[in-house]
Amino acid sequence: MMTLAIHDQRLARPGSQNAALRDYDSVRRAIAFISENWRAQPAIEAMADAAGVTPDELHHLFRRWASITPKAFMQALTLDHAKGLLRDSASILDAALDSGLSGPGRLHDLFVTHEAMSPGEWKNGGAGLTLRYGFHPSPFGTAIVIATDRGLSGLAFADPGEEKIALADMTRRWRNATYVEDHEGTAPLAQRIFDTKLWRPDQPLRVVMIGTDFEVRVWETLLKIPMGRAVSYSDIACNINNPKASRAVGAAVGKNPVSFVVPCHRALGKSGTLTGYHWGITRKQAMLGWEAGQLGMQ
């Protein structure tokens, strides 16, 4: 079940305690109401009524205190429950209805929005899903680029002679998918990733992130770290409003399936030291150095 860690900087400001406590009480009541009634998929008006505020007030309060909207919180609870049912071999129809949704279509939309795959694909470990992969040269050794028709789903690196080992490590992430070698088809993605001239904010690279809600939140936080900057695991934990989860954050960073693009190499130990990296500390150092060089040329 999803939990929220709630905080507001106004609690530290003299004279604002009463307003902050009133806001906290409203958000607390909204969270309690959603947690108890998410199966009914209540509207924002019902949530706001339970919190004693208007819908607009609740939306802004919730965003400030929990970094997500009330609707997104309810969707996360719904998705978490549906995943548990599917994991326990429930049918897609039963999972949808037991999660308070009107049918498989609503569950499909929820999965595609948050997981970039259908509930059937998630339940079956990618069964029926075709993943194309190719080996390409990169500044950091051979890159294994893996993609669906929805976008980049995997990026790994290998030293000479270890390409098959690296590919096997990646294919375990979607154990039942069909893998097709497609060097020509994945080459444009590789070029987009490593040619800085093709980095355009108005044409972002489509990335498919597959993981638990917590892992995806960590990976989305990594995407916000600017090139040339680094943060600690504890910084990331605070950013996702779970300051005691540094160890879990480290584990999620280590499971990042889209290396470099989702810049887990920019995550450091609390003292600023380089910590373990799935594709090797030397490669992590090379990435940070390469990025520093790119900034120096600007």
Tab-separated table of C-alpha atoms in Angstrom:
chain	number	residue	atom	x	y	z
A	1	MET	CA	0.000	0.000	0.000
A	2	MET	CA	1.254	3.441	-0.891
A	3	THR	CA	2.123	5.810	1.970
A	4	LEU	CA	2.726	9.549	1.917
A	5	ALA	CA	5.237	11.467	3.982
A	6	ILE	CA	3.832	14.954	4.496
A	7	HIS	CA	5.747	18.106	5.329
A	8	ASP	CA	5.512	21.842	4.801
A	9	GLN	CA	8.284	24.386	5.282
A	10	ARG	CA	5.821	26.828	6.814
A	11	LEU	CA	5.898	24.822	10.034
A	12	ALA	CA	9.359	26.278	10.612
A	13	ARG	CA	8.218	29.881	10.168
A	14	PRO	CA	7.202	31.789	13.323
A	15	GLY	CA	3.629	33.013	13.291
A	16	SER	CA	2.342	30.594	10.674
A	17	GLN	CA	1.864	27.535	12.841
A	18	ASN	CA	-1.910	27.866	13.142
A	19	ALA	CA	-2.473	28.170	9.381
A	20	ALA	CA	-0.065	25.313	8.699
A	21	LEU	CA	-1.766	23.081	11.240
A	22	ARG	CA	-5.183	23.837	9.750
A	23	ASP	CA	-3.854	22.939	6.308
A	24	TYR	CA	-2.269	19.780	7.681
A	25	ASP	CA	-5.552	18.751	9.274
A	26	SER	CA	-7.360	19.225	5.951
A	27	VAL	CA	-4.789	17.134	4.066
A	28	ARG	CA	-4.760	14.497	6.810
A	29	ARG	CA	-8.530	14.134	6.591
A	30	ALA	CA	-8.389	13.962	2.791
A	31	ILE	CA	-5.756	11.201	2.899
A	32	ALA	CA	-7.787	9.260	5.462
A	33	PHE	CA	-10.933	9.604	3.328
A	34	ILE	CA	-9.181	8.514	0.113
A	35	SER	CA	-7.439	5.620	1.861
A	36	GLU	CA	-10.745	4.340	3.234
A	37	ASN	CA	-12.902	4.978	0.164
A	38	TRP	CA	-10.665	4.602	-2.916
A	39	ARG	CA	-12.589	1.512	-4.063
A	40	ALA	CA	-15.596	3.780	-4.653
A	41	GLN	CA	-13.381	6.057	-6.788
A	42	PRO	CA	-14.792	9.220	-5.142
A	43	ALA	CA	-14.811	12.505	-7.026
A	44	ILE	CA	-12.663	15.440	-5.941
A	45	GLU	CA	-15.808	17.100	-4.532
A	46	ALA	CA	-16.302	14.239	-2.068
A	47	MET	CA	-12.648	14.341	-1.046
A	48	ALA	CA	-12.833	18.099	-0.500
A	49	ASP	CA	-16.040	17.792	1.513
A	50	ALA	CA	-14.360	15.272	3.816
A	51	ALA	CA	-11.434	17.659	4.240
A	52	GLY	CA	-13.640	20.682	4.868
A	53	VAL	CA	-12.282	22.739	1.964
A	54	THR	CA	-13.204	23.507	-1.635
A	55	PRO	CA	-12.002	21.233	-4.466
A	56	ASP	CA	-9.553	23.887	-5.687
A	57	GLU	CA	-8.191	24.414	-2.186
A	58	LEU	CA	-7.720	20.684	-1.696
A	59	HIS	CA	-5.934	20.329	-5.058
A	60	HIS	CA	-3.403	23.044	-4.206
A	61	LEU	CA	-2.988	21.931	-0.586
A	62	PHE	CA	-2.386	18.331	-1.601
A	63	ARG	CA	0.147	19.312	-4.265
A	64	ARG	CA	2.066	21.454	-1.784
A	65	TRP	CA	2.087	18.901	1.012
A	66	ALA	CA	2.399	15.618	-0.878
A	67	SER	CA	3.781	16.616	-4.325
A	68	ILE	CA	0.939	14.820	-6.135
A	69	THR	CA	-2.752	15.506	-6.720
A	70	PRO	CA	-5.529	13.827	-4.726
A	71	LYS	CA	-6.576	11.981	-7.890
A	72	ALA	CA	-3.005	10.724	-8.468
A	73	PHE	CA	-2.876	9.459	-4.880
A	74	MET	CA	-6.146	7.564	-5.375
A	75	GLN	CA	-4.862	6.129	-8.669
A	76	ALA	CA	-1.679	4.947	-6.964
A	77	LEU	CA	-3.715	3.107	-4.321
A	78	THR	CA	-5.912	1.587	-7.026
A	79	LEU	CA	-2.956	0.514	-9.151
A	80	ASP	CA	-1.139	-0.971	-6.163
A	81	HIS	CA	-4.195	-3.071	-5.280
A	82	ALA	CA	-4.712	-4.206	-8.878
A	83	LYS	CA	-1.067	-5.250	-9.164
A	84	GLY	CA	-1.415	-7.392	-6.074
A	85	LEU	CA	-4.469	-9.138	-7.491
A	86	LEU	CA	-2.828	-9.750	-10.867
A	87	ARG	CA	0.296	-11.014	-9.131
A	88	ASP	CA	-1.931	-13.501	-7.293
A	89	SER	CA	-3.383	-14.780	-10.600
A	90	ALA	CA	-6.644	-12.842	-10.647
A	91	SER	CA	-8.162	-12.200	-14.058
A	92	ILE	CA	-7.965	-8.701	-15.509
A	93	LEU	CA	-11.753	-8.353	-15.212
A	94	ASP	CA	-11.755	-9.411	-11.545
A	95	ALA	CA	-8.804	-7.123	-10.783
A	96	ALA	CA	-10.596	-4.173	-12.390
A	97	LEU	CA	-13.890	-4.733	-10.585
A	98	ASP	CA	-12.278	-5.463	-7.216
A	99	SER	CA	-10.271	-2.235	-7.576
A	100	GLY	CA	-13.430	-0.175	-7.938
A	101	LEU	CA	-13.138	0.329	-11.687
A	102	SER	CA	-15.992	-0.105	-14.142
A	103	GLY	CA	-14.173	-2.677	-16.248
A	104	PRO	CA	-10.964	-3.804	-17.941
A	105	GLY	CA	-10.882	-0.661	-20.093
A	106	ARG	CA	-10.445	1.598	-17.089
A	107	LEU	CA	-7.744	-0.686	-15.688
A	108	HIS	CA	-6.010	-0.725	-19.064
A	109	ASP	CA	-5.952	3.089	-19.146
A	110	LEU	CA	-4.579	3.216	-15.609
A	111	PHE	CA	-1.753	0.797	-16.416
A	112	VAL	CA	-0.832	2.461	-19.689
A	113	THR	CA	-0.739	5.879	-18.007
A	114	HIS	CA	1.426	4.805	-15.073
A	115	GLU	CA	3.285	1.757	-16.368
A	116	ALA	CA	3.387	2.340	-20.156
A	117	MET	CA	2.076	-1.204	-20.658
A	118	SER	CA	-1.268	-2.939	-20.465
A	119	PRO	CA	-2.326	-4.891	-17.344
A	120	GLY	CA	-2.039	-8.110	-19.344
A	121	GLU	CA	1.536	-7.315	-20.328
A	122	TRP	CA	2.396	-6.454	-16.723
A	123	LYS	CA	0.713	-9.604	-15.366
A	124	ASN	CA	2.504	-11.843	-17.857
A	125	GLY	CA	5.970	-10.366	-17.466
A	126	GLY	CA	5.836	-8.883	-20.937
A	127	ALA	CA	4.324	-11.956	-22.619
A	128	GLY	CA	3.064	-10.955	-26.038
A	129	LEU	CA	5.266	-7.874	-26.018
A	130	THR	CA	8.033	-7.593	-28.607
A	131	LEU	CA	11.199	-5.810	-27.519
A	132	ARG	CA	13.773	-4.857	-30.124
A	133	TYR	CA	17.417	-4.571	-29.163
A	134	GLY	CA	20.685	-3.626	-30.751
A	135	PHE	CA	24.349	-3.241	-29.843
A	136	HIS	CA	25.801	0.194	-30.575
A	137	PRO	CA	29.062	2.033	-29.913
A	138	SER	CA	28.903	4.733	-27.264
A	139	PRO	CA	31.300	6.929	-25.274
A	140	PHE	CA	31.031	4.383	-22.459
A	141	GLY	CA	31.555	1.076	-24.251
A	142	THR	CA	29.048	-1.019	-26.145
A	143	ALA	CA	25.494	0.153	-25.475
A	144	ILE	CA	22.588	-2.286	-25.494
A	145	VAL	CA	19.520	-0.324	-26.593
A	146	ILE	CA	16.128	-1.962	-25.957
A	147	ALA	CA	12.886	-0.479	-27.231
A	148	THR	CA	9.168	-1.044	-27.666
A	149	ASP	CA	6.997	0.806	-30.140
A	150	ARG	CA	6.230	3.139	-27.222
A	151	GLY	CA	9.808	4.232	-26.673
A	152	LEU	CA	13.141	3.381	-25.063
A	153	SER	CA	12.702	0.724	-22.379
A	154	GLY	CA	16.262	-0.325	-21.618
A	155	LEU	CA	19.817	0.938	-21.918
A	156	ALA	CA	22.786	-1.034	-20.654
A	157	PHE	CA	26.539	-1.118	-21.212
A	158	ALA	CA	29.049	-3.885	-21.781
A	159	ASP	CA	32.790	-4.279	-21.985
A	160	PRO	CA	34.244	-6.194	-24.958
A	161	GLY	CA	33.236	-9.852	-24.873
A	162	GLU	CA	30.502	-9.306	-22.248
A	163	GLU	CA	27.697	-8.184	-24.529
A	164	LYS	CA	25.626	-11.370	-24.093
A	165	ILE	CA	25.954	-11.190	-20.298
A	166	ALA	CA	24.702	-7.609	-20.287
A	167	LEU	CA	21.815	-8.484	-22.590
A	168	ALA	CA	20.805	-11.420	-20.369
A	169	ASP	CA	20.808	-9.101	-17.369
A	170	MET	CA	18.376	-6.807	-19.167
A	171	THR	CA	16.062	-9.492	-20.564
A	172	ARG	CA	15.357	-10.750	-17.045
A	173	ARG	CA	13.479	-7.516	-16.416
A	174	TRP	CA	10.704	-8.559	-18.847
A	175	ARG	CA	11.143	-12.296	-18.524
A	176	ASN	CA	8.359	-13.400	-20.899
A	177	ALA	CA	8.714	-10.817	-23.647
A	178	THR	CA	9.893	-11.698	-27.143
A	179	TYR	CA	13.307	-10.221	-27.931
A	180	VAL	CA	14.279	-9.472	-31.509
A	181	GLU	CA	17.694	-8.197	-32.513
A	182	ASP	CA	17.189	-5.064	-34.580
A	183	HIS	CA	20.393	-3.087	-35.001
A	184	GLU	CA	18.987	-0.887	-37.749
A	185	GLY	CA	15.768	-0.133	-35.876
A	186	THR	CA	17.463	0.819	-32.613
A	187	ALA	CA	20.285	2.832	-34.225
A	188	PRO	CA	18.255	6.094	-34.356
A	189	LEU	CA	17.592	5.782	-30.627
A	190	ALA	CA	21.281	5.269	-29.920
A	191	GLN	CA	22.072	8.358	-31.972
A	192	ARG	CA	19.461	10.394	-30.105
A	193	ILE	CA	20.922	9.314	-26.788
A	194	PHE	CA	24.606	10.001	-27.378
A	195	ASP	CA	24.667	12.802	-29.952
A	196	THR	CA	24.213	16.006	-27.935
A	197	LYS	CA	23.243	17.904	-31.092
A	198	LEU	CA	20.014	15.893	-31.084
A	199	TRP	CA	19.120	16.736	-27.468
A	200	ARG	CA	16.089	18.998	-27.861
A	201	PRO	CA	13.769	19.963	-24.986
A	202	ASP	CA	10.898	20.434	-27.441
A	203	GLN	CA	11.327	16.861	-28.715
A	204	PRO	CA	11.959	14.749	-25.615
A	205	LEU	CA	12.999	11.132	-25.906
A	206	ARG	CA	10.083	8.818	-25.037
A	207	VAL	CA	11.102	6.519	-22.188
A	208	VAL	CA	9.125	3.522	-20.914
A	209	MET	CA	9.824	3.009	-17.191
A	210	ILE	CA	8.756	-0.281	-15.661
A	211	GLY	CA	8.922	-0.729	-11.911
A	212	THR	CA	7.029	-0.303	-8.668
A	213	ASP	CA	5.434	3.044	-7.875
A	214	PHE	CA	8.312	3.798	-5.490
A	215	GLU	CA	10.968	2.911	-8.063
A	216	VAL	CA	9.345	5.021	-10.769
A	217	ARG	CA	9.150	7.984	-8.385
A	218	VAL	CA	12.877	7.615	-7.693
A	219	TRP	CA	13.693	7.370	-11.412
A	220	GLU	CA	11.534	10.399	-12.197
A	221	THR	CA	13.470	12.307	-9.534
A	222	LEU	CA	16.736	11.299	-11.177
A	223	LEU	CA	15.479	12.785	-14.441
A	224	LYS	CA	15.255	16.177	-12.728
A	225	ILE	CA	18.966	16.278	-11.812
A	226	PRO	CA	20.680	18.691	-14.240
A	227	MET	CA	23.758	17.548	-16.126
A	228	GLY	CA	26.863	18.475	-14.182
A	229	ARG	CA	25.102	18.163	-10.824
A	230	ALA	CA	24.936	15.268	-8.389
A	231	VAL	CA	22.740	14.482	-5.404
A	232	SER	CA	22.872	12.032	-2.538
A	233	TYR	CA	20.476	9.163	-1.943
A	234	SER	CA	19.183	11.028	1.116
A	235	ASP	CA	18.487	14.082	-1.084
A	236	ILE	CA	16.403	11.901	-3.388
A	237	ALA	CA	14.578	10.392	-0.408
A	238	CYS	CA	13.687	13.879	0.823
A	239	ASN	CA	12.586	14.886	-2.676
A	240	ILE	CA	10.020	12.087	-2.768
A	241	ASN	CA	8.904	13.018	0.762
A	242	ASN	CA	10.304	9.862	2.349
A	243	PRO	CA	13.473	11.063	4.126
A	244	LYS	CA	14.047	7.774	5.979
A	245	ALA	CA	14.130	5.722	2.782
A	246	SER	CA	17.741	6.352	1.708
A	247	ARG	CA	18.545	2.637	1.597
A	248	ALA	CA	15.412	1.852	-0.427
A	249	VAL	CA	16.267	4.741	-2.745
A	250	GLY	CA	19.715	3.233	-3.271
A	251	ALA	CA	18.133	-0.095	-4.206
A	252	ALA	CA	15.751	1.604	-6.656
A	253	VAL	CA	18.619	3.543	-8.230
A	254	GLY	CA	20.480	0.253	-8.692
A	255	LYS	CA	17.477	-1.245	-10.517
A	256	ASN	CA	17.199	1.609	-13.012
A	257	PRO	CA	16.776	-0.150	-16.395
A	258	VAL	CA	17.494	2.920	-18.524
A	259	SER	CA	21.059	3.796	-17.627
A	260	PHE	CA	22.513	7.197	-18.528
A	261	VAL	CA	19.203	8.542	-19.909
A	262	VAL	CA	17.711	8.198	-16.426
A	263	PRO	CA	20.918	9.494	-14.807
A	264	CYS	CA	21.476	7.188	-11.865
A	265	HIS	CA	25.204	7.955	-12.255
A	266	ARG	CA	24.458	11.378	-10.731
A	267	ALA	CA	23.462	9.776	-7.411
A	268	LEU	CA	26.276	9.782	-4.856
A	269	GLY	CA	26.826	8.693	-1.269
A	270	LYS	CA	25.970	11.133	1.523
A	271	SER	CA	29.590	12.267	1.807
A	272	GLY	CA	29.747	12.904	-1.934
A	273	THR	CA	31.724	9.738	-2.647
A	274	LEU	CA	31.098	7.560	-5.690
A	275	THR	CA	29.132	4.516	-4.641
A	276	GLY	CA	28.323	1.275	-6.430
A	277	TYR	CA	27.084	1.441	-10.000
A	278	HIS	CA	25.451	-1.470	-11.785
A	279	TRP	CA	27.670	-1.015	-14.844
A	280	GLY	CA	30.879	-0.337	-12.894
A	281	ILE	CA	32.364	2.566	-10.929
A	282	THR	CA	34.835	3.322	-13.730
A	283	ARG	CA	31.960	3.799	-16.161
A	284	LYS	CA	30.189	6.028	-13.640
A	285	GLN	CA	33.314	8.185	-13.366
A	286	ALA	CA	33.542	8.302	-17.157
A	287	MET	CA	29.934	9.486	-17.460
A	288	LEU	CA	30.397	12.270	-14.931
A	289	GLY	CA	33.619	13.328	-16.628
A	290	TRP	CA	32.032	13.249	-20.078
A	291	GLU	CA	29.155	15.417	-18.889
A	292	ALA	CA	31.547	17.885	-17.310
A	293	GLY	CA	33.356	18.091	-20.655
A	294	GLN	CA	30.088	18.720	-22.507
A	295	LEU	CA	29.264	21.590	-20.163
A	296	GLY	CA	32.759	23.008	-20.655
A	297	MET	CA	32.172	23.229	-24.403
A	298	GLN	CA	28.976	25.230	-24.051
